[in-house]
Short mmCIF file of C-alpha atoms and ligand atoms in Angstrom, two decimals:
data_model
loop_
_atom_site.label_atom_id
_atom_site.label_comp_id
_atom_site.label_asym_id
_atom_site.label_seq_id
_atom_site.Cartn_x
_atom_site.Cartn_y
_atom_site.Cartn_z
CA MET A 156 -210.83 169.71 115.57
CA GLN A 157 -208.40 166.79 115.64
CA THR A 158 -209.68 163.31 116.45
CA ILE A 159 -207.37 160.79 118.07
CA ARG A 160 -207.99 157.08 117.65
CA HIS A 161 -206.70 153.98 119.40
CA PHE A 162 -203.64 152.38 117.82
CA ILE A 163 -204.32 148.66 117.81
CA ASP A 164 -202.67 145.98 115.69
CA GLY A 165 -200.91 148.60 113.57
CA ALA A 166 -204.08 150.51 112.68
CA PHE A 167 -205.88 153.57 114.01
CA VAL A 168 -209.30 152.39 115.09
CA GLU A 169 -212.51 153.74 116.61
CA PRO A 170 -213.41 152.87 120.21
CA ALA A 171 -215.77 149.89 120.47
CA SER A 172 -218.34 152.09 122.22
CA GLY A 173 -218.12 154.79 119.53
CA ALA A 174 -217.80 157.36 122.35
CA PHE A 175 -215.24 160.16 122.50
CA LEU A 176 -214.02 162.58 125.18
CA ASP A 177 -212.91 166.19 124.88
CA VAL A 178 -209.25 167.16 125.08
CA TYR A 179 -208.65 170.66 126.46
CA GLU A 180 -205.87 173.13 125.87
CA PRO A 181 -205.01 174.30 129.41
CA ALA A 182 -203.67 177.67 128.26
CA THR A 183 -207.06 178.62 126.79
CA GLY A 184 -209.48 176.33 128.59
CA THR A 185 -211.02 175.33 125.26
CA VAL A 186 -211.55 171.95 123.61
CA TYR A 187 -209.13 171.38 120.76
CA ALA A 188 -209.33 167.63 120.10
CA GLN A 189 -211.24 164.48 120.87
CA LEU A 190 -209.97 161.15 122.11
CA PRO A 191 -211.59 157.75 122.38
CA ASP A 192 -213.49 157.06 125.58
CA GLY A 193 -211.94 153.60 125.64
CA ASP A 194 -213.14 150.70 127.74
CA GLY A 195 -212.51 147.05 128.52
CA ASP A 196 -213.51 145.94 125.00
CA ASP A 197 -210.77 148.10 123.49
CA VAL A 198 -208.26 146.79 126.02
CA GLU A 199 -209.30 143.23 125.14
CA ARG A 200 -208.73 143.91 121.47
CA ALA A 201 -205.33 145.51 122.14
CA VAL A 202 -204.16 142.71 124.44
CA SER A 203 -205.20 140.12 121.83
CA ALA A 204 -203.18 141.95 119.18
CA ALA A 205 -200.20 142.21 121.51
CA ARG A 206 -200.43 138.51 122.36
CA ARG A 207 -200.44 137.58 118.69
CA ALA A 208 -197.46 139.83 117.99
CA PHE A 209 -195.44 138.65 120.97
CA PRO A 210 -193.82 135.43 119.65
CA GLY A 211 -192.58 137.17 116.52
CA TRP A 212 -191.24 140.25 118.27
CA ALA A 213 -189.63 138.21 121.07
CA ALA A 214 -187.86 136.08 118.44
CA THR A 215 -186.71 139.11 116.45
CA PRO A 216 -182.93 139.50 116.84
CA ALA A 217 -181.94 142.23 119.29
CA ALA A 218 -180.09 144.05 116.52
CA GLU A 219 -183.28 144.30 114.47
CA ARG A 220 -185.39 145.45 117.43
CA SER A 221 -182.70 148.01 118.10
CA ARG A 222 -182.71 149.18 114.48
CA VAL A 223 -186.46 149.79 114.44
CA MET A 224 -186.35 151.61 117.76
CA LEU A 225 -183.48 153.82 116.62
CA LYS A 226 -185.51 154.64 113.54
CA ILE A 227 -188.41 155.68 115.79
CA ALA A 228 -186.00 157.85 117.81
CA ASP A 229 -184.75 159.49 114.60
CA LEU A 230 -188.32 160.23 113.53
CA VAL A 231 -189.16 161.72 116.92
CA GLU A 232 -186.09 163.93 116.63
CA ALA A 233 -187.00 164.93 113.08
CA ASN A 234 -190.46 165.92 114.33
CA LEU A 235 -189.20 167.62 117.47
CA GLU A 236 -190.86 170.97 116.89
CA ALA A 237 -194.26 169.50 116.03
CA LEU A 238 -194.14 167.16 119.03
CA ALA A 239 -193.05 169.97 121.35
CA ARG A 240 -196.03 172.05 120.16
CA ALA A 241 -198.38 169.12 120.67
CA GLU A 242 -197.04 168.58 124.19
CA SER A 243 -197.30 172.26 125.01
CA ILE A 244 -200.90 172.45 123.78
CA ASP A 245 -201.88 169.28 125.67
CA ASN A 246 -200.19 170.11 128.93
CA GLY A 247 -199.94 173.89 129.18
CA LYS A 248 -196.16 173.85 129.64
CA PRO A 249 -193.97 176.43 127.90
CA LEU A 250 -193.16 175.39 124.34
CA ALA A 251 -189.51 176.24 125.05
CA LEU A 252 -189.43 173.67 127.87
CA ALA A 253 -191.01 170.94 125.76
CA ARG A 254 -188.54 171.72 122.98
CA ALA A 255 -185.48 171.78 125.23
CA VAL A 256 -186.28 169.03 127.69
CA ASP A 257 -189.32 166.80 127.17
CA ILE A 258 -188.91 165.76 123.56
CA PRO A 259 -185.08 165.47 123.57
CA ARG A 260 -185.35 163.29 126.67
CA ALA A 261 -187.92 161.11 124.94
CA VAL A 262 -185.44 160.65 122.09
CA ALA A 263 -182.75 159.82 124.64
CA ASN A 264 -184.98 157.18 126.28
CA LEU A 265 -185.59 155.46 122.96
CA ARG A 266 -181.92 155.53 121.96
CA PHE A 267 -180.70 154.45 125.38
CA PHE A 268 -182.80 151.28 125.54
CA ALA A 269 -182.44 150.55 121.82
CA THR A 270 -178.68 150.38 122.28
CA ALA A 271 -178.64 148.96 125.83
CA ILE A 272 -180.22 145.79 124.52
CA LEU A 273 -177.16 145.24 122.34
CA HIS A 274 -174.85 145.25 125.36
CA THR A 275 -176.63 143.18 127.98
CA GLN A 276 -174.55 140.56 129.74
CA SER A 277 -175.63 137.27 131.21
CA GLU A 278 -173.96 135.40 134.03
CA ALA A 279 -172.79 131.80 134.31
CA HIS A 280 -171.57 130.16 137.49
CA LEU A 281 -169.43 127.05 137.75
CA THR A 282 -170.41 125.23 140.94
CA ASP A 283 -167.15 123.66 142.13
CA GLY A 284 -166.63 122.37 138.63
CA ALA A 285 -169.55 119.99 139.12
CA ALA A 286 -172.34 122.03 137.57
CA LEU A 287 -172.81 124.94 135.28
CA ASN A 288 -175.53 127.45 136.13
CA TYR A 289 -176.58 129.99 133.62
CA THR A 290 -179.45 132.45 133.66
CA ARG A 291 -181.71 133.11 130.73
CA ARG A 292 -183.75 136.31 130.73
CA GLU A 293 -186.87 136.13 128.58
CA PRO A 294 -189.39 138.87 127.83
CA ARG A 295 -192.48 138.53 130.00
CA GLY A 296 -195.13 138.86 127.27
CA VAL A 297 -197.64 141.71 127.06
CA ALA A 298 -196.56 144.63 129.21
CA GLY A 299 -199.08 147.21 130.43
CA CYS A 300 -197.62 150.73 130.55
CA ILE A 301 -199.65 153.50 132.21
CA SER A 302 -198.27 157.03 132.17
CA PRO A 303 -199.29 160.43 133.61
CA TRP A 304 -199.89 163.88 132.16
CA ASN A 305 -197.02 165.91 133.54
CA LEU A 306 -194.21 164.75 131.22
CA PRO A 307 -196.38 163.00 128.64
CA LEU A 308 -193.98 161.79 125.94
CA TYR A 309 -190.96 161.52 128.20
CA LEU A 310 -192.65 159.17 130.67
CA PHE A 311 -194.50 157.29 127.93
CA THR A 312 -191.20 156.45 126.20
CA TRP A 313 -189.50 155.82 129.56
CA LYS A 314 -191.85 152.86 129.96
CA ILE A 315 -192.41 151.51 126.48
CA ALA A 316 -188.75 151.72 125.36
CA PRO A 317 -187.31 149.11 127.79
CA ALA A 318 -190.39 146.93 127.35
CA LEU A 319 -190.07 146.86 123.57
CA ALA A 320 -186.28 146.62 123.56
CA THR A 321 -186.37 143.46 125.66
CA GLY A 322 -188.86 141.79 123.30
CA ASN A 323 -192.16 142.39 125.04
CA THR A 324 -195.18 143.69 123.25
CA VAL A 325 -197.00 146.61 124.85
CA VAL A 326 -200.45 147.94 125.55
CA ALA A 327 -199.97 151.52 126.70
CA LYS A 328 -202.41 153.97 128.22
CA PRO A 329 -201.39 157.63 128.29
CA SER A 330 -203.22 160.08 130.51
CA GLU A 331 -206.50 161.15 128.95
CA LEU A 332 -205.55 164.76 129.73
CA THR A 333 -202.48 164.65 127.44
CA PRO A 334 -202.95 162.02 124.73
CA MET A 335 -201.59 163.82 121.67
CA THR A 336 -197.88 162.99 121.77
CA ALA A 337 -198.55 159.29 122.39
CA HIS A 338 -200.88 159.39 119.37
CA ARG A 339 -198.17 161.05 117.25
CA LEU A 340 -195.61 158.55 118.47
CA ALA A 341 -197.87 155.70 117.34
CA GLU A 342 -197.91 157.26 113.87
CA LEU A 343 -194.12 157.43 113.88
CA CYS A 344 -193.86 153.81 115.06
CA ALA A 345 -195.97 152.72 112.09
CA GLU A 346 -193.78 154.83 109.77
CA ALA A 347 -190.63 153.28 111.25
CA GLY A 348 -191.88 149.78 110.46
CA LEU A 349 -192.67 148.55 113.96
CA PRO A 350 -194.66 145.38 113.28
CA PRO A 351 -198.43 145.51 113.92
CA GLY A 352 -199.47 144.67 117.48
CA VAL A 353 -196.02 145.28 118.99
CA LEU A 354 -197.12 148.65 120.42
CA ASN A 355 -200.78 149.33 121.04
CA VAL A 356 -202.10 152.56 122.49
CA VAL A 357 -205.52 152.57 124.13
CA HIS A 358 -206.87 155.96 125.13
CA GLY A 359 -209.41 156.83 127.76
CA LEU A 360 -210.04 157.16 131.46
CA GLY A 361 -207.91 155.55 134.14
CA PRO A 362 -210.75 153.85 136.01
CA LYS A 363 -211.95 152.27 132.73
CA VAL A 364 -208.97 151.65 130.43
CA GLY A 365 -206.22 151.65 133.07
CA ALA A 366 -208.18 149.44 135.44
CA ALA A 367 -209.07 146.95 132.64
CA LEU A 368 -205.40 146.73 131.65
CA VAL A 369 -204.30 146.14 135.24
CA ALA A 370 -206.96 143.45 135.72
CA HIS A 371 -206.33 141.63 132.45
CA PRO A 372 -205.02 138.10 133.07
CA ASP A 373 -202.85 138.15 129.93
CA VAL A 374 -200.86 141.20 131.03
CA PRO A 375 -198.24 139.87 133.47
CA ALA A 376 -196.31 143.12 134.02
CA ILE A 377 -197.59 146.61 134.82
CA SER A 378 -195.34 149.65 134.76
CA PHE A 379 -197.17 152.64 136.21
CA THR A 380 -196.22 156.25 136.89
CA GLY A 381 -198.77 158.43 138.61
CA GLY A 382 -200.25 159.39 141.93
CA THR A 383 -199.80 157.39 145.12
CA ALA A 384 -203.54 156.75 145.61
CA THR A 385 -203.82 155.35 142.07
CA GLY A 386 -200.70 153.25 142.68
CA ALA A 387 -202.31 151.76 145.79
CA ALA A 388 -205.46 150.88 143.82
CA ILE A 389 -203.35 149.22 141.11
CA ALA A 390 -201.32 147.25 143.66
CA ALA A 391 -204.52 146.00 145.31
CA ARG A 392 -205.89 144.85 141.97
CA ALA A 393 -202.71 143.35 140.53
CA GLY A 394 -201.43 141.73 143.73
CA PRO A 395 -203.74 138.68 143.81
CA GLN A 396 -202.66 137.86 140.24
CA PHE A 397 -198.97 138.13 141.27
CA LYS A 398 -198.26 140.54 138.46
CA LYS A 399 -194.85 142.14 138.28
CA LEU A 400 -195.35 145.74 139.33
CA SER A 401 -193.26 148.85 138.95
CA LEU A 402 -194.89 151.85 140.63
CA GLU A 403 -193.36 155.32 140.31
CA LEU A 404 -195.48 157.51 142.55
CA GLY A 405 -195.63 160.92 144.15
CA GLY A 406 -193.03 163.02 145.90
CA LYS A 407 -192.69 165.83 148.43
CA ASN A 408 -189.05 166.50 147.97
CA PRO A 409 -186.88 168.43 150.44
CA ASN A 410 -184.32 170.93 149.22
CA LEU A 411 -181.74 171.52 151.98
CA VAL A 412 -179.72 174.71 151.74
CA PHE A 413 -176.82 174.93 154.20
CA ALA A 414 -175.28 178.28 155.09
CA ASP A 415 -172.00 177.46 153.34
CA ALA A 416 -173.70 176.77 149.98
CA ASP A 417 -172.82 178.62 146.79
CA PHE A 418 -175.65 181.10 147.29
CA ASP A 419 -176.30 182.17 143.72
CA THR A 420 -176.30 178.66 142.28
CA ALA A 421 -178.42 177.30 145.11
CA LEU A 422 -180.90 180.12 144.72
CA ARG A 423 -181.17 179.95 140.94
CA THR A 424 -181.52 176.18 140.86
CA SER A 425 -183.94 176.09 143.80
CA VAL A 426 -186.27 178.45 141.94
CA ARG A 427 -186.12 176.19 138.91
CA ALA A 428 -186.58 173.07 141.06
CA ALA A 429 -189.65 174.61 142.70
CA PHE A 430 -191.44 175.87 139.60
CA ALA A 431 -190.26 174.00 136.50
CA ASN A 432 -193.26 172.72 134.54
CA GLN A 433 -195.47 174.76 136.92
CA GLY A 434 -194.21 172.59 139.78
CA GLN A 435 -195.75 169.54 138.13
CA ILE A 436 -192.70 167.29 138.17
CA CYS A 437 -192.56 164.49 140.71
CA LEU A 438 -188.95 165.55 141.42
CA CYS A 439 -189.67 169.22 142.14
CA GLY A 440 -188.11 170.56 145.33
CA SER A 441 -191.31 171.74 146.98
CA ARG A 442 -190.04 172.07 150.57
CA ILE A 443 -186.99 174.28 151.02
CA LEU A 444 -185.15 174.09 154.34
CA VAL A 445 -182.59 176.83 154.88
CA GLU A 446 -179.93 176.89 157.58
CA GLN A 447 -179.76 179.90 159.86
CA PRO A 448 -178.28 182.48 159.56
CA LEU A 449 -178.90 182.34 155.81
CA TYR A 450 -182.69 182.09 156.06
CA ASP A 451 -183.78 185.75 155.80
CA ARG A 452 -181.40 186.54 152.95
CA PHE A 453 -182.43 183.42 151.05
CA VAL A 454 -186.17 184.00 151.49
CA GLU A 455 -185.93 187.58 150.31
CA ALA A 456 -183.88 186.67 147.24
CA PHE A 457 -186.09 183.64 146.47
CA ALA A 458 -189.31 185.68 146.62
CA SER A 459 -187.74 188.36 144.47
CA ALA A 460 -186.62 185.84 141.83
CA THR A 461 -190.06 184.24 141.90
CA ARG A 462 -191.78 187.56 141.24
CA GLU A 463 -189.66 187.92 138.11
CA LEU A 464 -190.93 184.67 136.58
CA VAL A 465 -193.12 185.42 133.59
CA VAL A 466 -196.44 183.57 133.67
CA GLY A 467 -198.06 183.61 130.28
CA ASP A 468 -198.89 182.03 126.95
CA PRO A 469 -196.88 178.80 126.63
CA PHE A 470 -196.15 179.72 123.01
CA ASP A 471 -194.48 182.99 124.00
CA GLU A 472 -190.71 182.44 124.13
CA ALA A 473 -190.46 184.82 127.11
CA THR A 474 -192.78 182.66 129.24
CA HIS A 475 -191.30 180.80 132.21
CA GLN A 476 -194.57 179.45 133.60
CA GLY A 477 -197.49 178.16 131.55
CA ALA A 478 -200.88 176.85 132.61
CA LEU A 479 -201.76 174.06 135.03
CA VAL A 480 -203.03 170.93 133.36
CA SER A 481 -206.74 171.13 134.19
CA SER A 482 -209.29 173.27 135.98
CA GLN A 483 -209.72 170.53 138.61
CA HIS A 484 -206.00 170.44 139.24
CA LEU A 485 -205.86 174.23 139.47
CA GLU A 486 -208.62 174.15 142.09
CA LYS A 487 -206.76 171.47 144.04
CA VAL A 488 -203.56 173.54 144.06
CA ARG A 489 -205.41 176.73 145.02
CA GLY A 490 -207.02 174.77 147.83
CA TYR A 491 -203.56 174.12 149.24
CA VAL A 492 -202.79 177.86 149.19
CA ASP A 493 -205.96 178.40 151.24
CA LEU A 494 -204.94 175.55 153.52
CA ALA A 495 -201.51 177.12 154.02
CA ARG A 496 -203.19 180.31 155.26
CA ALA A 497 -205.50 178.30 157.51
CA GLU A 498 -202.48 176.46 158.93
CA GLY A 499 -200.87 179.78 159.87
CA GLY A 500 -198.59 180.26 156.87
CA THR A 501 -197.74 183.53 155.16
CA VAL A 502 -198.09 183.79 151.39
CA LEU A 503 -195.05 185.88 150.50
CA CYS A 504 -195.87 186.10 146.82
CA GLY A 505 -198.16 184.51 144.25
CA GLY A 506 -201.23 182.47 145.07
CA GLU A 507 -203.46 184.33 142.62
CA ARG A 508 -204.37 184.20 138.97
CA PRO A 509 -201.94 186.46 137.06
CA GLY A 510 -203.56 189.72 136.07
CA ASP A 511 -201.80 190.39 132.79
CA LEU A 512 -202.49 187.33 130.69
CA PRO A 513 -202.86 187.77 126.93
CA GLU A 514 -206.34 187.70 125.42
CA ARG A 515 -205.87 184.17 124.03
CA CYS A 516 -205.30 182.86 127.56
CA ALA A 517 -208.29 184.57 129.19
CA GLY A 518 -209.97 181.21 129.90
CA GLY A 519 -206.77 179.32 130.79
CA TRP A 520 -205.83 177.65 134.07
CA PHE A 521 -203.01 179.79 135.43
CA LEU A 522 -201.62 180.38 138.91
CA GLU A 523 -198.79 182.66 139.96
CA PRO A 524 -195.78 180.86 141.42
CA THR A 525 -196.36 180.90 145.14
CA VAL A 526 -193.94 181.12 148.08
CA ILE A 527 -195.12 180.28 151.59
CA THR A 528 -193.29 180.70 154.89
CA GLY A 529 -194.19 180.28 158.54
CA LEU A 530 -195.29 176.64 158.44
CA ASP A 531 -193.76 173.82 160.45
CA ALA A 532 -192.72 170.45 159.05
CA GLY A 533 -195.72 168.59 160.45
CA CYS A 534 -198.53 170.55 158.78
CA ARG A 535 -200.50 169.14 155.86
CA VAL A 536 -199.10 171.61 153.34
CA ASN A 537 -195.61 170.33 154.17
CA ARG A 538 -196.56 166.65 154.14
CA GLU A 539 -198.95 166.26 151.19
CA GLU A 540 -198.03 166.39 147.53
CA ILE A 541 -199.41 169.59 145.98
CA PHE A 542 -197.92 169.07 142.50
CA GLY A 543 -198.18 172.71 141.49
CA PRO A 544 -196.27 176.01 141.61
CA VAL A 545 -196.33 176.21 145.41
CA VAL A 546 -193.21 176.02 147.55
CA THR A 547 -192.68 176.36 151.29
CA ILE A 548 -189.51 177.67 152.94
CA MET A 549 -188.62 177.01 156.58
CA PRO A 550 -185.51 177.67 158.67
CA PHE A 551 -183.42 175.17 160.63
CA GLN A 552 -180.65 175.61 163.20
CA ARG A 553 -179.05 172.17 163.34
CA GLU A 554 -178.22 169.53 160.75
CA PRO A 555 -180.09 166.75 162.62
CA ASP A 556 -183.26 168.86 162.57
CA ALA A 557 -182.89 169.37 158.83
CA VAL A 558 -182.63 165.62 158.32
CA THR A 559 -185.59 164.88 160.61
CA TRP A 560 -187.79 167.41 158.85
CA ALA A 561 -186.61 166.33 155.41
CA ASN A 562 -187.81 162.83 156.26
CA ALA A 563 -191.08 163.94 157.87
CA THR A 564 -193.39 163.02 154.98
CA PRO A 565 -194.81 159.72 153.74
CA TYR A 566 -192.80 160.19 150.52
CA GLY A 567 -189.20 159.43 149.65
CA LEU A 568 -188.58 160.20 146.00
CA ALA A 569 -185.83 162.83 145.73
CA ALA A 570 -183.81 165.30 147.80
CA THR A 571 -181.33 168.06 147.08
CA ILE A 572 -178.47 169.20 149.32
CA TRP A 573 -176.61 172.48 148.90
CA THR A 574 -173.29 172.66 150.77
CA ARG A 575 -169.56 173.02 150.12
CA ASP A 576 -168.75 170.66 153.00
CA LEU A 577 -167.99 167.29 151.41
CA ASP A 578 -168.33 165.34 154.65
CA ARG A 579 -171.71 166.85 155.37
CA ALA A 580 -172.90 166.30 151.81
CA HIS A 581 -172.27 162.55 152.03
CA ARG A 582 -173.45 162.29 155.65
CA VAL A 583 -176.78 163.96 154.95
CA ALA A 584 -177.24 162.14 151.63
CA ASN A 585 -176.88 158.91 153.59
CA GLN A 586 -179.53 159.92 156.12
CA VAL A 587 -182.16 161.40 153.84
CA GLN A 588 -184.83 158.92 152.81
CA ALA A 589 -184.98 159.34 149.04
CA GLY A 590 -184.42 157.25 145.94
CA ILE A 591 -182.23 159.95 144.44
CA VAL A 592 -180.19 162.63 146.20
CA TRP A 593 -178.73 165.53 144.26
CA ILE A 594 -175.76 167.37 145.75
CA ASN A 595 -175.32 170.93 144.46
CA CYS A 596 -177.52 170.23 141.43
CA TRP A 597 -181.04 169.20 140.49
CA LEU A 598 -182.61 167.02 137.79
CA LEU A 599 -179.30 165.77 136.40
CA ARG A 600 -180.10 162.27 135.22
CA ASP A 601 -177.93 159.44 133.94
CA LEU A 602 -180.21 156.87 132.35
CA ARG A 603 -177.99 154.04 133.61
CA THR A 604 -178.84 154.75 137.23
CA PRO A 605 -181.79 153.23 139.12
CA PHE A 606 -184.74 155.59 139.39
CA GLY A 607 -187.59 155.41 141.86
CA GLY A 608 -188.67 156.17 145.37
CA MET A 609 -188.65 154.97 148.95
CA LYS A 610 -191.71 154.81 151.22
CA ASN A 611 -194.96 155.91 149.50
CA SER A 612 -193.06 157.11 146.43
CA GLY A 613 -193.17 153.71 144.88
CA VAL A 614 -192.22 150.10 144.45
CA GLY A 615 -189.25 148.96 142.40
CA ARG A 616 -186.83 150.98 140.34
CA GLU A 617 -186.78 151.94 136.68
CA GLY A 618 -183.92 153.11 134.49
CA GLY A 619 -180.92 151.25 133.08
CA ASP A 620 -180.49 147.62 134.08
CA GLU A 621 -183.39 147.88 136.54
CA ALA A 622 -185.83 148.43 133.67
CA LEU A 623 -184.29 145.69 131.52
CA ARG A 624 -184.63 143.31 134.45
CA PHE A 625 -188.18 144.36 135.24
CA PHE A 626 -189.37 143.49 131.76
CA THR A 627 -187.60 140.11 131.63
CA GLU A 628 -188.17 136.91 133.56
CA PRO A 629 -184.98 135.26 134.84
CA LYS A 630 -184.72 131.51 134.53
CA ASN A 631 -181.76 129.65 135.97
CA VAL A 632 -180.61 126.52 134.17
CA CYS A 633 -178.40 124.12 136.12
CA VAL A 634 -176.39 121.57 134.09
CA LYS A 635 -174.70 118.75 135.97
CA MET A 636 -171.11 118.16 134.82
CA ARG A 637 -169.85 115.57 137.31
CA SER A 638 -170.71 114.22 140.73
CA LEU A 639 -169.66 116.35 143.65
P1 LIG B 58 -202.82 159.59 138.22
O1 LIG B 58 -202.45 158.59 139.25
O2 LIG B 58 -204.11 160.28 138.36
O3 LIG B 58 -202.82 158.95 136.77
C1 LIG B 58 -201.71 158.31 136.19
C2 LIG B 58 -202.20 157.40 135.08
O4 LIG B 58 -202.96 156.34 135.66
C3 LIG B 58 -203.12 158.08 134.10
O5 LIG B 58 -202.92 157.53 132.81
C4 LIG B 58 -204.47 157.74 134.66
O6 LIG B 58 -205.48 157.85 133.71
C5 LIG B 58 -204.25 156.32 135.09
N1 LIG B 58 -205.20 155.83 136.07
C6 LIG B 58 -206.03 156.54 136.88
N2 LIG B 58 -206.78 155.71 137.64
C7 LIG B 58 -206.42 154.45 137.31
C8 LIG B 58 -206.81 153.15 137.77
N3 LIG B 58 -207.76 152.99 138.71
N4 LIG B 58 -206.22 152.08 137.24
C9 LIG B 58 -205.24 152.22 136.30
N5 LIG B 58 -204.85 153.41 135.81
C10 LIG B 58 -205.41 154.52 136.33
O7 LIG B 58 -201.60 160.60 138.18
P2 LIG B 58 -201.53 161.92 137.36
O8 LIG B 58 -201.77 161.65 135.91
O9 LIG B 58 -202.35 162.92 138.06
O10 LIG B 58 -199.97 162.28 137.48
C11 LIG B 58 -199.47 163.00 138.54
C12 LIG B 58 -198.86 162.08 139.57
O11 LIG B 58 -197.82 161.33 138.99
C13 LIG B 58 -198.23 162.84 140.71
O12 LIG B 58 -198.57 162.25 141.94
C14 LIG B 58 -196.74 162.68 140.47
O13 LIG B 58 -195.96 162.78 141.60
C15 LIG B 58 -196.70 161.33 139.85
N6 LIG B 58 -195.46 161.18 139.10
C16 LIG B 58 -194.50 160.33 139.59
C17 LIG B 58 -193.30 160.20 138.94
C18 LIG B 58 -192.27 159.25 139.43
O14 LIG B 58 -191.42 158.87 138.64
N7 LIG B 58 -192.27 158.84 140.69
C19 LIG B 58 -193.01 160.96 137.73
C20 LIG B 58 -194.08 161.79 137.30
C21 LIG B 58 -195.27 161.88 137.97
P3 LIG B 58 -206.36 159.19 133.65
O15 LIG B 58 -205.42 160.31 133.39
O16 LIG B 58 -207.27 158.93 132.54
O17 LIG B 58 -207.04 159.30 134.99
#
C-alpha cells in the first residue's frame, strides 16, 4: 500500500489531523493507496511556505525559472511510463492513452510555459511625445490551483506551469480521486531543484482543502478546472475578496455533421470524440447532430463502430475503453441512461456493464459505450453534462436548426463542424456559442491559443498569453516628459 503525503516547503509531510483517505483503482474497485485527508491547517501551512518563498522566486531571473522548469519537464519525460501507469491506475483510463496523450501533453505544458516566459513582450506608449507609459507585469503572489480527476497530470501542469513560470508560488490541490501523478510530480520538482515552498501540494477533499484555499486571504488568484456547480461555489466565496478567478467548467459539446462531410473521417473522429477517456473529457462531443439525408447511414455506422470498441483492463494494450473514475460517477452516468429511456430515447447499443471483463476487473466500474437516439434538443439528457461514455445522435434538416440546437444548452465550451463547404464552415463556426470550434477535426490544440468556455462553461481563458496575463498583475507607469 502506497501512502501519499502533502508536499509543503520542499518536504513530504503528514496531514495535521493525522487522518488519511483511501485511493481506489477504478479498474478493480479496490483500495491501492492512501492520501492525506487534508484540512485548513494544512492549507495554512502550505500558504505560509508559499508566501515565504514568493519574494525569492519572483526575483529569480526568468532564465533560471525556465531552466528549473525545463529540468522538471525532462524528468517527467524520463519517467513517462511510470507516470502513465500511475495515471491509469488512479483514473481507470487505458494505459496506452495516458502514455500517448496525457503525460506527453503534461511535458508540453511545462516546456511551453518554461520557454514562453523567455519571450514575453511589454508595451510602451509615447503620449504625443509628452509622456511615456509603460506597463509592468508582476507575479500576483501565492496562486491557488485546483484541478479535476479526468486528465490529472495534464490539467495539474496546465495550471501550475504558467503560475510558476511567471514567478508566482503555488499551493495546488489535485482531485482526491486521482492524487498519484501530482504526488510523483512533486518528487520530480524536488529532484529538479525547485526551491522549497515554490510548489506546495495539499491533498484532500474539495469542500475542506479546496474551500480553505479559495477562502484564504493570502491567495489572490484561483485557477480552477472542474464542474460548473463547484465553479459557482468558488465564485461565490472568492468574489467578495475580489480574487482573480479563472474557471474552466463543464461542457455539453455539439458535433455537427453535414451531409457533404468526409464520411469516414467524420465517423471515425466522432467516435473518438464521444468516447475518448470513457467520455470524461470536458471537450468530448457528446451531442451529435447529423444532417438529413445522411442520418440513417451515419447512425448505423456509428453504432457499429461503437460496438467494436473493446472495454477492458486499462493495462491491456487492446483496450479502447477503461473504467469510470468512481462508483458514484458510474451510478450518475447510468442514471442518465435510465433518464434517456424515461425521456423517450432509444438505447441503440451499450448502457450495460460489459459481460466479458477479465477476472482482475470483476469489481471495477465499467460501462459499455452507449449510443442514444430519439431524443429532442430540449430534454435533460441533451442539456446536462453526463461526462461519461454516453452520446446522443439526432437528425436535422436545415442549417439554422442545427445552430439553434447546438446552442440549446447552458454550456459553451467546444463544438465540432464536419463539412467540405468552406463558407458554411466559417458561417456556422461564427454562430455556434463555444470557446473553441473545430472544423473537420477534434482535440487539436495549439498551446498559444486562448482556451475556455462561454456561458456556464467558465470565466476567463487559459493557454498562451491568456495564462501569462492571468497570473500577473499589470501596473501602468506614466512618466511625464514635457508639458502638453
Ligand atoms: P469537481 O468540480 O467535482 O472538482 C474539481 C476540483 O475541485 C477537485 O479537486 C475537487 O476536489 C475540488 N473541489 C470540490 N469542491 C470544492 C469546493 N467547494 N471548493 C474548492 N474546490 C473544490 O469536478 P470533477 O473533479 O468532477 O471534474 C469533472 C468536471 O471538470 C466536469 O464537469 C468537466 O467538464 C470539468 N472539466 C472542465 C474542463 C475545462 O477546461 N473546461 C477540463 C476538464 C474537466 P475533490 O475531487 O476532492 O472533490
